[in-house]
XYZ file of N, CA, C and O in Angstrom:
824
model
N -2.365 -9.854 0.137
C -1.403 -9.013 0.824
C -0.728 -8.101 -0.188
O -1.024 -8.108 -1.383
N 0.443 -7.104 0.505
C 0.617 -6.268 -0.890
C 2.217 -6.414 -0.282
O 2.235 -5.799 0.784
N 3.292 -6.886 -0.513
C 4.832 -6.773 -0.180
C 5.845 -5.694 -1.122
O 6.867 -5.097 -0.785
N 5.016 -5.721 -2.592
C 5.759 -5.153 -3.619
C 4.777 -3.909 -4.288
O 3.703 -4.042 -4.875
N 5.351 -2.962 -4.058
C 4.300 -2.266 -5.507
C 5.473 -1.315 -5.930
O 6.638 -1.219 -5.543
N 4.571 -0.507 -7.074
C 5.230 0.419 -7.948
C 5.202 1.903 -7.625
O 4.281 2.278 -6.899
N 6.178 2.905 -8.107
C 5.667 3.993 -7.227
C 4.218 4.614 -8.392
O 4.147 4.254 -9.567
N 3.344 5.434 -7.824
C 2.717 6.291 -8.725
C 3.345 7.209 -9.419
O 4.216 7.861 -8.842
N 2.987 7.520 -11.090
C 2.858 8.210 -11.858
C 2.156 9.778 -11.647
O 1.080 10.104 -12.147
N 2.886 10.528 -10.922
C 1.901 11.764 -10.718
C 2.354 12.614 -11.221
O 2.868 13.564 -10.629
N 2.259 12.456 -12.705
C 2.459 13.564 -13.635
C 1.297 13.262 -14.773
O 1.071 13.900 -15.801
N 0.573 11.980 -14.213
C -0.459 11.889 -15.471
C -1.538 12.263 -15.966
O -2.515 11.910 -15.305
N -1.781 12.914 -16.987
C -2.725 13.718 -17.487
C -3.803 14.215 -16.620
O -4.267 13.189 -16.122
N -4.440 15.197 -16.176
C -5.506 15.053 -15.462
C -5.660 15.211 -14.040
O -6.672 15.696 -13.533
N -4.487 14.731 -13.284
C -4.279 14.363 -11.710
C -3.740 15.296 -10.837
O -2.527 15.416 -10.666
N -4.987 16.284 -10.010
C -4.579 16.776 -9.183
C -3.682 16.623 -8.366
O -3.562 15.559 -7.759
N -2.871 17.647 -8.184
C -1.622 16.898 -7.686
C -0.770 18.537 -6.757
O 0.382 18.943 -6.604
N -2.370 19.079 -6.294
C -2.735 20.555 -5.618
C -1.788 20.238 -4.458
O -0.645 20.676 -4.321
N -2.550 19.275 -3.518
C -1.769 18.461 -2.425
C -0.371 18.408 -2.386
O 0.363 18.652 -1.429
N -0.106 18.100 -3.410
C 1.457 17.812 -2.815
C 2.425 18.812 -2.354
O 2.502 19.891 -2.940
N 2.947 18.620 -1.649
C 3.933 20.557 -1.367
C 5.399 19.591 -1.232
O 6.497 20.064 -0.941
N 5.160 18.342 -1.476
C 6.868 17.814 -1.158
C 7.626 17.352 -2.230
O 6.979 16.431 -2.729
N 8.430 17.480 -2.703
C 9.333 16.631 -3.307
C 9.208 15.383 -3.592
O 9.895 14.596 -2.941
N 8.223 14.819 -4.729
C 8.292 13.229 -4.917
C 9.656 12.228 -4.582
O 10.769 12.657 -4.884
N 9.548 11.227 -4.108
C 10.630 10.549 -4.398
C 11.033 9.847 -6.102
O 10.042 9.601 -6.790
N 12.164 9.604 -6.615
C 12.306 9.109 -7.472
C 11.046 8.116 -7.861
O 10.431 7.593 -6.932
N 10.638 7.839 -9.279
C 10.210 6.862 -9.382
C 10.650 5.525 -9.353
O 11.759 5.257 -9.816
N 9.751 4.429 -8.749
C 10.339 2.856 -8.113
C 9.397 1.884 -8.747
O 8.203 2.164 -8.643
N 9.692 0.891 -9.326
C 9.343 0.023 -9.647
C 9.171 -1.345 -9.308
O 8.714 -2.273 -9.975
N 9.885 -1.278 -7.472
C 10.182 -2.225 -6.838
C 10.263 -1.994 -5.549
O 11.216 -2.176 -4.792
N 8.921 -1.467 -5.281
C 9.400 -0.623 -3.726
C 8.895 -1.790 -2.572
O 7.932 -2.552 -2.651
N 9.936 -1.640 -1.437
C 9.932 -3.033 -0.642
C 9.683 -2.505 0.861
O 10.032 -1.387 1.241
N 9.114 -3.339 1.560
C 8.966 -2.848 3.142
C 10.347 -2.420 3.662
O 11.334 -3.112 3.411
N 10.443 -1.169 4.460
C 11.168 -0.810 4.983
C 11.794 0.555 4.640
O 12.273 1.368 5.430
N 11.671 0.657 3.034
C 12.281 2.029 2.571
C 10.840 3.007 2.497
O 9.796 2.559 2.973
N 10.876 4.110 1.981
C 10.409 5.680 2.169
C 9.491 4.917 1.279
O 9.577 3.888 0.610
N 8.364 6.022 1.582
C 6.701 5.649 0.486
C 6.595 7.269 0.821
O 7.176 7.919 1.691
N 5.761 7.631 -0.062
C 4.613 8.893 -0.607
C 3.190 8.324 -0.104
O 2.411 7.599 -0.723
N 3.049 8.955 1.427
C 1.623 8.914 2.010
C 0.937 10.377 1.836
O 1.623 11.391 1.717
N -0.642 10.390 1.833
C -1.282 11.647 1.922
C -2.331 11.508 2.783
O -3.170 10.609 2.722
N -2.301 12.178 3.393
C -2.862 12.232 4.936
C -3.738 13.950 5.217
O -3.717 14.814 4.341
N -4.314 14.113 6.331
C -5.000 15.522 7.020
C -5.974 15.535 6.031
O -6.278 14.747 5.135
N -6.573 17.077 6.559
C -7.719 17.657 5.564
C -7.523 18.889 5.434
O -8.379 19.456 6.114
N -6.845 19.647 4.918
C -6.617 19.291 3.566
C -5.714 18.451 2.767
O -4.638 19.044 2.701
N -5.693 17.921 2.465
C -5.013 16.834 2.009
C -3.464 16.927 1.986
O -3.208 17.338 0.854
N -2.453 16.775 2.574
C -0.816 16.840 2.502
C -0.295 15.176 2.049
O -0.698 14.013 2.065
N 0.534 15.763 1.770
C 1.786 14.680 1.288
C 2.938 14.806 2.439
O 3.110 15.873 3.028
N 3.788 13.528 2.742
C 4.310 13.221 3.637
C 5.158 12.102 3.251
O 4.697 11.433 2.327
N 6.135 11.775 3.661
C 7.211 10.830 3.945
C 7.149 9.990 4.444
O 7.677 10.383 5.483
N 6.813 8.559 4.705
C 6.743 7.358 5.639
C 7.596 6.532 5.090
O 7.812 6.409 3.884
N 8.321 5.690 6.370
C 9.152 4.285 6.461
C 7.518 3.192 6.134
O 6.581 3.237 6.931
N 7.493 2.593 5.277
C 6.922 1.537 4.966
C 7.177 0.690 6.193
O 8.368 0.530 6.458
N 6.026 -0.061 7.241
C 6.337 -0.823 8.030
C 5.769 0.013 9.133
O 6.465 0.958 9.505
N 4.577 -0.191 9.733
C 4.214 0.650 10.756
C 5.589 0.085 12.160
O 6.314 -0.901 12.297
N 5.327 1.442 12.992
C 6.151 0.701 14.578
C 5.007 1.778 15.061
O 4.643 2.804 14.487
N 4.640 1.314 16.075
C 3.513 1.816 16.885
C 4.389 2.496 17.916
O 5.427 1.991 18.342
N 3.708 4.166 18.448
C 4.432 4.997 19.189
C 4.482 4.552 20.502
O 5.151 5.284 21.231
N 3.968 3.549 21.048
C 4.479 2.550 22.204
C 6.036 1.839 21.978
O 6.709 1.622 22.986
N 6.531 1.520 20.747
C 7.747 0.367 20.737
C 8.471 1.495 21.780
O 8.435 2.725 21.803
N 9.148 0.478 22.634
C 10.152 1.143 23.344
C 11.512 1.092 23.021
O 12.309 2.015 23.189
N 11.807 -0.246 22.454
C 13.145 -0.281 21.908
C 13.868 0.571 20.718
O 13.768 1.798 20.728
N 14.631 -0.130 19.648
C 14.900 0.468 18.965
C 14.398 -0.046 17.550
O 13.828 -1.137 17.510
N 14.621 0.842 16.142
C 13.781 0.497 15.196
C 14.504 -1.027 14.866
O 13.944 -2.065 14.511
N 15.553 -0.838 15.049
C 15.985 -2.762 14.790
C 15.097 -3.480 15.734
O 14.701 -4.435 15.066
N 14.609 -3.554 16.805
C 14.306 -3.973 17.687
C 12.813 -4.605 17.267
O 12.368 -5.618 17.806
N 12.099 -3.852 16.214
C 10.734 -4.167 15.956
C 10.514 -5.026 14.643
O 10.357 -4.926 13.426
N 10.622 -6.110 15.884
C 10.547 -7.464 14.525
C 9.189 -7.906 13.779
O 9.049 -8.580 12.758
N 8.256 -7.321 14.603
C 6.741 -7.302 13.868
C 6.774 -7.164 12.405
O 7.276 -6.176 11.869
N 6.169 -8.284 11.649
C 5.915 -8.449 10.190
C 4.493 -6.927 10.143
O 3.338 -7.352 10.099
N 4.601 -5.876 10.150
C 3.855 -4.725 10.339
C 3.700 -3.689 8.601
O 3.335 -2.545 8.330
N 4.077 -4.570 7.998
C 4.055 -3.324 6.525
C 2.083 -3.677 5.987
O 1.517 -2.777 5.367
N 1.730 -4.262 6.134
C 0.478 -4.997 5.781
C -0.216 -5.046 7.130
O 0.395 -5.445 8.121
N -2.325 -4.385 7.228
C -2.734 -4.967 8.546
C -4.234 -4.913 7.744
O -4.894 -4.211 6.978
N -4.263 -5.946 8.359
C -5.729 -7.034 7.932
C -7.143 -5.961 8.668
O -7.443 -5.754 9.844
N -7.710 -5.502 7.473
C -9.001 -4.384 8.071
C -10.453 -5.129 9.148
O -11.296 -4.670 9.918
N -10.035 -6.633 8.559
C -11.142 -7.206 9.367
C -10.955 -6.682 11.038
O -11.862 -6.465 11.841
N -9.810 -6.592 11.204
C -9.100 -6.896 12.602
C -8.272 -5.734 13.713
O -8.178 -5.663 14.938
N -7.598 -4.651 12.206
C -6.524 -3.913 12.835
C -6.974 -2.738 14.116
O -6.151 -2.103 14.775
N -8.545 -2.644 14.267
C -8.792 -1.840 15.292
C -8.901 -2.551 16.312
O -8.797 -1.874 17.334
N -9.091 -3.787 16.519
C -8.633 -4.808 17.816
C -7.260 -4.820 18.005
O -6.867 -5.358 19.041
N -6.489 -4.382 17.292
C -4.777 -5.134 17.313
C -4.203 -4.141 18.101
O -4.283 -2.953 17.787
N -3.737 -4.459 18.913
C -2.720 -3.581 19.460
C -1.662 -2.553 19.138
O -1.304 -1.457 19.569
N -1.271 -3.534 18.037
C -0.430 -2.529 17.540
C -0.949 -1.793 16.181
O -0.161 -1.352 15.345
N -2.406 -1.709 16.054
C -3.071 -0.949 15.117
C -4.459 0.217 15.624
O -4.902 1.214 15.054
N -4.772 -0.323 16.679
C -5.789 0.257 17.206
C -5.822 1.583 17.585
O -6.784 2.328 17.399
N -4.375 2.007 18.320
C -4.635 3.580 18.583
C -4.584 4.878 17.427
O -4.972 6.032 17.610
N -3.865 4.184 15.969
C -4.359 4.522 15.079
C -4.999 4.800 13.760
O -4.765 5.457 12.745
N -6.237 3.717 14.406
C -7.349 3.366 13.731
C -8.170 4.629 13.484
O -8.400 4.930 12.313
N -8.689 5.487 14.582
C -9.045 6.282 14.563
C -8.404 7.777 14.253
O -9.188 8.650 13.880
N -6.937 8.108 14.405
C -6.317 9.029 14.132
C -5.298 9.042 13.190
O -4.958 10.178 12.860
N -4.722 8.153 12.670
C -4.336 7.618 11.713
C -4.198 7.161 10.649
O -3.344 6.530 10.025
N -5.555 7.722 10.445
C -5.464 7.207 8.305
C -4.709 7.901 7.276
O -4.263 9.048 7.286
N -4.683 7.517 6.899
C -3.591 8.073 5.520
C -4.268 7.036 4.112
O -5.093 6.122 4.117
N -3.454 7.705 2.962
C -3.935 7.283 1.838
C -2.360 6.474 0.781
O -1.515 7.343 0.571
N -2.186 5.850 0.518
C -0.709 5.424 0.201
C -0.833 4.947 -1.502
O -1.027 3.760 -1.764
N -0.681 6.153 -2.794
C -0.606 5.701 -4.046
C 0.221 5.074 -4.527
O 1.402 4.973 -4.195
N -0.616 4.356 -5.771
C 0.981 3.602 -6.529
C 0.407 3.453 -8.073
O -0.670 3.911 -8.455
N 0.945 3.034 -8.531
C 0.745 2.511 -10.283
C 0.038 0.921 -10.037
O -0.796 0.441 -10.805
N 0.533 0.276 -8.877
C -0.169 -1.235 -9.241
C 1.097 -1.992 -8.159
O 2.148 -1.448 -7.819
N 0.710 -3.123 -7.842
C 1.652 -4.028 -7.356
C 1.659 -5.379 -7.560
O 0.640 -5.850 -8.065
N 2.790 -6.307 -7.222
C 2.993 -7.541 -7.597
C 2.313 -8.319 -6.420
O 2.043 -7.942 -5.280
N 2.088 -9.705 -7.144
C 1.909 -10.776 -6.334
C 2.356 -11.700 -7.516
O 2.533 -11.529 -8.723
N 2.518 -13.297 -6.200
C 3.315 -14.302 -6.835
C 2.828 -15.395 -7.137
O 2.551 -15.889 -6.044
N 2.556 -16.065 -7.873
C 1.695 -17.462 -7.913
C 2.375 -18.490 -7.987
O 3.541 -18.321 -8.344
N 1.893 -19.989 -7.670
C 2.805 -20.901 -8.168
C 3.035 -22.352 -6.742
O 2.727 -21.969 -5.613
N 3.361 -23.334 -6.819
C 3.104 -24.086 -5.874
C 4.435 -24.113 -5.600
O 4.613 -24.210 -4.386
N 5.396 -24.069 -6.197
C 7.150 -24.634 -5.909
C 7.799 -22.884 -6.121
O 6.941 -22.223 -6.705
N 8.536 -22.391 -5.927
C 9.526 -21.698 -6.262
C 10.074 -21.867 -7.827
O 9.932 -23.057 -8.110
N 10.605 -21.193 -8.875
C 10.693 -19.538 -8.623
C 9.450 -19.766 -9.040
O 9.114 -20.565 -9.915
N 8.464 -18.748 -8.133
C 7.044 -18.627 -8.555
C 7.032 -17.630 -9.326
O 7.936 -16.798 -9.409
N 5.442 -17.643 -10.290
C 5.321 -16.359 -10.981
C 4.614 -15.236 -11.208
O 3.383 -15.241 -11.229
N 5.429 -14.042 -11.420
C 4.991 -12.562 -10.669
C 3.514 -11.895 -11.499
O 3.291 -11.746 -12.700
N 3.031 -11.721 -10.803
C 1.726 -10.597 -12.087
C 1.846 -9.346 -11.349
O 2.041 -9.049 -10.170
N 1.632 -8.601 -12.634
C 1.688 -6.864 -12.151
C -0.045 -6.695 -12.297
O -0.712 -7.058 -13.265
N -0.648 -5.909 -10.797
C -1.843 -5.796 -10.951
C -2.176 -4.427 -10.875
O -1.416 -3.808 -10.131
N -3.101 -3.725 -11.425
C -3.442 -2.479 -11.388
C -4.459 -1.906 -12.076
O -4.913 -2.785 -12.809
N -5.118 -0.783 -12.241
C -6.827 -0.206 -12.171
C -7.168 -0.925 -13.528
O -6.356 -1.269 -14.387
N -8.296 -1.054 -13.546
C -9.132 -1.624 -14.878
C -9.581 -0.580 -15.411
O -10.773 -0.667 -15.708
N -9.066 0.428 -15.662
C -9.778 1.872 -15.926
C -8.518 2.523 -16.685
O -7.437 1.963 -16.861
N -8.873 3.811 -17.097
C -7.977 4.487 -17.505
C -7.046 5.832 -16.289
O -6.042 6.448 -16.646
N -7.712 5.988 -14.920
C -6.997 6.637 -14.096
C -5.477 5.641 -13.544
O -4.944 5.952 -12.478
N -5.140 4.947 -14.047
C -3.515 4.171 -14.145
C -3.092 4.839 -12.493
O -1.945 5.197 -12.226
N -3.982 4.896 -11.728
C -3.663 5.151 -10.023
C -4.346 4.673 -9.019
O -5.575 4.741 -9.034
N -3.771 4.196 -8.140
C -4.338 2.878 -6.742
C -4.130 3.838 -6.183
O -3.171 4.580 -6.395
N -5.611 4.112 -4.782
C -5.279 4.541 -3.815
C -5.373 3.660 -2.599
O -6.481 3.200 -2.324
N -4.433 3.397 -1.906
C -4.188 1.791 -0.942
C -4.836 2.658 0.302
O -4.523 3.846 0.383
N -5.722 2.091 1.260
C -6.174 2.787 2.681
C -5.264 2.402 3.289
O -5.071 1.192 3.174
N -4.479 3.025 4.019
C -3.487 2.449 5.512
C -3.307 3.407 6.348
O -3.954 4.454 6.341
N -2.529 3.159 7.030
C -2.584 3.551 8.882
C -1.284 3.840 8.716
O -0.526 3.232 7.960
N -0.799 5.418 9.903
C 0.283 5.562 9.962
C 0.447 6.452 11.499
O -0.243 7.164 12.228
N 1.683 5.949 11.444
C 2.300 6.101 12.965
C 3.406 6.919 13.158
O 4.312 6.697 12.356
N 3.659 7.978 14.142
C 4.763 8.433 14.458
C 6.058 7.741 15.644
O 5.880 8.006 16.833
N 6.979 7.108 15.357
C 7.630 7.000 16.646
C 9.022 7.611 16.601
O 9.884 7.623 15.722
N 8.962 8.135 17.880
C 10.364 8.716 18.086
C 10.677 9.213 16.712
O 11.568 8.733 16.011
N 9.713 10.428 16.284
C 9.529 11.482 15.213
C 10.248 10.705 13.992
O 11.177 11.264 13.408
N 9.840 9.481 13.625
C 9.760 8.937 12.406
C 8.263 8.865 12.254
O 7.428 8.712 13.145
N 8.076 9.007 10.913
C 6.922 8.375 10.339
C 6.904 7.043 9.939
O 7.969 6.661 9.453
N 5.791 6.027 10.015
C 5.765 4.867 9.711
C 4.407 4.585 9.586
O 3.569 5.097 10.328
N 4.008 3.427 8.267
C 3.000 3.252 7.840
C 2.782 1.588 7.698
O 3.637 0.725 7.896
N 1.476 1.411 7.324
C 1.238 0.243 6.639
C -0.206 0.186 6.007
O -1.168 0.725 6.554
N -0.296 -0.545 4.750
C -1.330 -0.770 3.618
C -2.267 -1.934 4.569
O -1.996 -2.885 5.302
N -3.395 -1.311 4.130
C -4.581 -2.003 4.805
C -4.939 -3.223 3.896
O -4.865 -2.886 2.715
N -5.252 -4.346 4.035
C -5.721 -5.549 3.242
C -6.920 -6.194 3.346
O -7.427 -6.238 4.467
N -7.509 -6.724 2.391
C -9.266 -7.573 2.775
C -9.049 -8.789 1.891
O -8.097 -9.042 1.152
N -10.039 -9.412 2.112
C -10.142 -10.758 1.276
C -10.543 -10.278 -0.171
O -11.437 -9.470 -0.421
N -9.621 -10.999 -1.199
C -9.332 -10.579 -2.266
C -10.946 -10.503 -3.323
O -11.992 -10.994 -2.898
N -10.880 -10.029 -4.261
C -12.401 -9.702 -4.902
C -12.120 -10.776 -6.040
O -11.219 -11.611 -5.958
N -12.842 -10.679 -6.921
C -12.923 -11.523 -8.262
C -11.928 -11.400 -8.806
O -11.342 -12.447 -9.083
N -11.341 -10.205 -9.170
C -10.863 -9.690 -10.111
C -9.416 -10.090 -9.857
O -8.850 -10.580 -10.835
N -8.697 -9.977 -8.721
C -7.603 -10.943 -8.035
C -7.453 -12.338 -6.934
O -6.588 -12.539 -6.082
N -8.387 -13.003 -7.236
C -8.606 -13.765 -5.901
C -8.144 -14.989 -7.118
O -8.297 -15.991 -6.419
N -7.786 -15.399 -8.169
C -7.050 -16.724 -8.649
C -5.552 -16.220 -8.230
O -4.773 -17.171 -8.156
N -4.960 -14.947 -7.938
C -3.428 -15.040 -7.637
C -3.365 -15.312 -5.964
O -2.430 -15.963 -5.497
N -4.173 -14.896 -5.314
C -4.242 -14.840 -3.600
C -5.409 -14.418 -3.232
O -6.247 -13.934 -3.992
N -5.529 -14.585 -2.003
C -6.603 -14.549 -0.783
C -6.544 -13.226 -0.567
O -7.694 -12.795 -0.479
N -5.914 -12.562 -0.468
C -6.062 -11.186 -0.120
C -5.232 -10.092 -0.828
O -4.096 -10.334 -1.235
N -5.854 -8.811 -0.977
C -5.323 -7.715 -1.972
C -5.413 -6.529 -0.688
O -5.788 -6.671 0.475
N -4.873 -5.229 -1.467
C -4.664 -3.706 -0.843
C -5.826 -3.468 -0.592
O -6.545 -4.256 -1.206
N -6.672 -2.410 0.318
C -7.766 -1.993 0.162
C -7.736 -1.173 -1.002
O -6.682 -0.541 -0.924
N -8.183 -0.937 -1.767
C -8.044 -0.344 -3.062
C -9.220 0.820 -2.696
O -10.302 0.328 -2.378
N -9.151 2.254 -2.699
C -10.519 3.072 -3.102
C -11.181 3.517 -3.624
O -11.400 3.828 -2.454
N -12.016 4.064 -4.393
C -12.549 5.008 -4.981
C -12.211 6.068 -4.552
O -11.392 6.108 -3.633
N -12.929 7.610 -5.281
C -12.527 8.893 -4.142
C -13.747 9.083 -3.108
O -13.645 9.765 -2.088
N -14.946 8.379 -3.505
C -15.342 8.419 -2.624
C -15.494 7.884 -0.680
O -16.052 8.349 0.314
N -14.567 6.595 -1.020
C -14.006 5.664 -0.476
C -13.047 6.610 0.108
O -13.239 7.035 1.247
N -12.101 6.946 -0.536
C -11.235 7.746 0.114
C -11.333 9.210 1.129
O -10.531 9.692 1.929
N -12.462 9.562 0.755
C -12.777 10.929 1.785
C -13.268 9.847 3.009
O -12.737 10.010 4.108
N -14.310 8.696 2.850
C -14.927 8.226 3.958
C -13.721 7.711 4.784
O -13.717 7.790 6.012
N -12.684 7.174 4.061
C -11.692 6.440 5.085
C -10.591 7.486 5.828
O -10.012 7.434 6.914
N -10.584 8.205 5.007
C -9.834 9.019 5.680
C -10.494 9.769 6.815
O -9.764 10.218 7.698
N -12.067 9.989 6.893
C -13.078 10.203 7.820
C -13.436 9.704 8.832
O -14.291 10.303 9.484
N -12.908 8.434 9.319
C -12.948 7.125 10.069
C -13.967 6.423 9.828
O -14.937 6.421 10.585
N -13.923 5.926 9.055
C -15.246 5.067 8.077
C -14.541 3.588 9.043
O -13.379 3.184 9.013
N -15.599 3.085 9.764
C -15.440 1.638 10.367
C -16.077 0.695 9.026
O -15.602 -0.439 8.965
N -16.827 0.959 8.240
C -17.378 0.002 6.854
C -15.591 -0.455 6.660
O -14.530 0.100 6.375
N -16.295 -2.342 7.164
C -15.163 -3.193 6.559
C -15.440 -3.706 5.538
O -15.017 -4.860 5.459
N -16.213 -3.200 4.328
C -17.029 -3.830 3.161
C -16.192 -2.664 2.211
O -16.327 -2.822 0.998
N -15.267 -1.410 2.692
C -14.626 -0.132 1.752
C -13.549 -1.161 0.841
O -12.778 -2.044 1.218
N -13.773 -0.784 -0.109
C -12.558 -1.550 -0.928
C -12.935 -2.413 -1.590
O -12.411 -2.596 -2.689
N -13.838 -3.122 -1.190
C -14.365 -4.456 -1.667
C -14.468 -4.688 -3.246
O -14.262 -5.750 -3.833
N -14.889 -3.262 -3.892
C -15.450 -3.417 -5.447
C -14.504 -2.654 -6.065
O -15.143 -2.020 -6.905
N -13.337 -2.337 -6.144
C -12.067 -2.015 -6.707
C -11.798 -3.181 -7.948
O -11.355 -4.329 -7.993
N -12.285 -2.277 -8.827
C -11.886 -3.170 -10.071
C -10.379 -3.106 -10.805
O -9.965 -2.136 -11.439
N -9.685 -4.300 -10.586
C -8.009 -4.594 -11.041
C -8.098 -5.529 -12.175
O -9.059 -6.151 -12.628
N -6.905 -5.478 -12.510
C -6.565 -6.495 -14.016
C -5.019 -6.733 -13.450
O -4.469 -6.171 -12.504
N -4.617 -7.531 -14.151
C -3.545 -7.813 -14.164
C -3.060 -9.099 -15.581
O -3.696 -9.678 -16.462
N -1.484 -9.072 -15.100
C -1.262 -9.919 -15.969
C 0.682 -10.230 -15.739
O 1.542 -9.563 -15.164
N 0.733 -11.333 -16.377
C 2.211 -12.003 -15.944
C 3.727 -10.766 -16.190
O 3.766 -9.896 -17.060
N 4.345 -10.927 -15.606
C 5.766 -10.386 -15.648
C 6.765 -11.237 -15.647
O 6.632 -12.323 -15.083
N 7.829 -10.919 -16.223
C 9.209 -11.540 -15.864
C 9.302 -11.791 -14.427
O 8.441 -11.331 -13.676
N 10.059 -12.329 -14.086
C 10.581 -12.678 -12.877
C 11.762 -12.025 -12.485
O 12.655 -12.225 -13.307
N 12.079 -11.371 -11.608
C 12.984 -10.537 -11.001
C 13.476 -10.581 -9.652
O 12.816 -11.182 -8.803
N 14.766 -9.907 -9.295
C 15.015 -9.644 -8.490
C 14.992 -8.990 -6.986
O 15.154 -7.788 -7.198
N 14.870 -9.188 -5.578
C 14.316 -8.022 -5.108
C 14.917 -6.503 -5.519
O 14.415 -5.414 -5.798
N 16.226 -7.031 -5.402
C 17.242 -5.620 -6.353
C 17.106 -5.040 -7.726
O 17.947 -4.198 -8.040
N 16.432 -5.270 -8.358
C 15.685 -5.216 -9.553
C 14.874 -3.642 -9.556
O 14.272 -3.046 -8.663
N 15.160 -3.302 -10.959
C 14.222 -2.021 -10.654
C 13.864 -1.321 -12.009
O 14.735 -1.121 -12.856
N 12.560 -0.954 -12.189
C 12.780 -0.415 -14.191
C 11.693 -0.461 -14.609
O 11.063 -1.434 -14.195
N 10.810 0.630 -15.733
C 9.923 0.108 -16.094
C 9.169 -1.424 -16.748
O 8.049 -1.870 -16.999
N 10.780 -1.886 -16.821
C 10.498 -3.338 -17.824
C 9.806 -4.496 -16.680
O 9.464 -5.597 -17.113
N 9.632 -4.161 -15.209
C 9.369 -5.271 -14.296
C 7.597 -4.871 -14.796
O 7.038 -5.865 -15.260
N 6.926 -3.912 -14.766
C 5.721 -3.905 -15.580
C 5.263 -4.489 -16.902
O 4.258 -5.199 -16.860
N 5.711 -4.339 -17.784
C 6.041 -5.192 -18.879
C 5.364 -6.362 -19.109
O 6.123 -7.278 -18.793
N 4.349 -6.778 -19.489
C 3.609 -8.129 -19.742
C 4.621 -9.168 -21.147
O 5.081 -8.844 -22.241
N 4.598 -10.484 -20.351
C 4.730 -11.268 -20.868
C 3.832 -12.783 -21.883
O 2.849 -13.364 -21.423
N 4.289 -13.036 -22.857
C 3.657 -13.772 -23.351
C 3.375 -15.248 -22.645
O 2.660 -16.076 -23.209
């Protein structure tokens, strides 16, 4: 699953960054379901604003109202799901970051690893789905059963892409096998706060 990640670095050497026409948000080192993310979406490629946490343009109530655990949706599944299906097909988006946490450990305080590319492009592109309601934007990171490369921290990771991966998904690529060979590394961090925030939560520990 992905609960925590970092924002992307898009000033780094090399990285088209034609697309963007908006105003980055600050950089985050601790970004949590519910606040603003940097999605890129259409063709030609735009940048956009999303509430982390899809709400599907059916909720009728209000955004308090949508208690659905919705920031994360399982690719085996999310075009059956109700509250993923109508935009499965119209709805893709692309959601970057530097890398994100997961937690290991059998008891509490468990411990954090920062995971991210095995390469030198130092940028994740996560596949997810995004929704308009009641002219908010809202999103969520697509997930699969985790690969080699993270499957001793958990069962499941981000869809991670290639660019080629990324034109197909954003294309409506039904291949639930996209993502699969995303090569990650990782390694231990301090332990922190959810309020916590800084380059030092990246930071490998001995």
């Amino acid at each position: 699953m992905c609960g925590r990640f970092v924002d992307p670095n898009l000033q780094s050497a090399g990285l088209d960054t034609s697309w963007l026409k908006i105003n980055p948000l600050p950089r985050r080192f601790n970004v949590k379901p519910t606040q603003d993310v940097l999605i890129a979406a259409k063709d030609p490629l735009e940048g956009m604003i999303a509430r982390w946490g899809l709400v599907p343009s059916w909720h009728k109530g209000s955004l308090q109202d949508w208690k659905a655990t919705t920031f994360n949706a399982r690719i085996e599944d999310a075009r059956e799901k109700p509250t993923f299906r109508n935009v499965w097909r119209f709805g893709r988006c692309l959601i970057p970051a530097a890398g994100y946490f997961e937690w290991v450990g059998e008891k509490a305080p468990k411990q954090p690893h920062f995971i991210y590319p095995d390469g030198n492009d130092g940028l994740l592109w996560f596949a997810g789905l995004a929704s308009r309601w009641n002219g908010l934007l809202t999103c969520t990171i697509m997930t699969r059963a985790a690969n080699e490369g993270v499957a001793a921290l958990h069962t499941r990771m981000p869809v991670c892409l290639d660019m080629a991966e990324r034109e197909a998904w954003l294309a409506g690529s039904d291949d639930l096998a996209i993502g699969s060979g995303a090569r990650l590394r990782h390694h231990p961090v301090a332990r922190f706060g959810a309020s916590d925030d800084g380059e030092t939560l990246i930071e490998p520990i001995c």
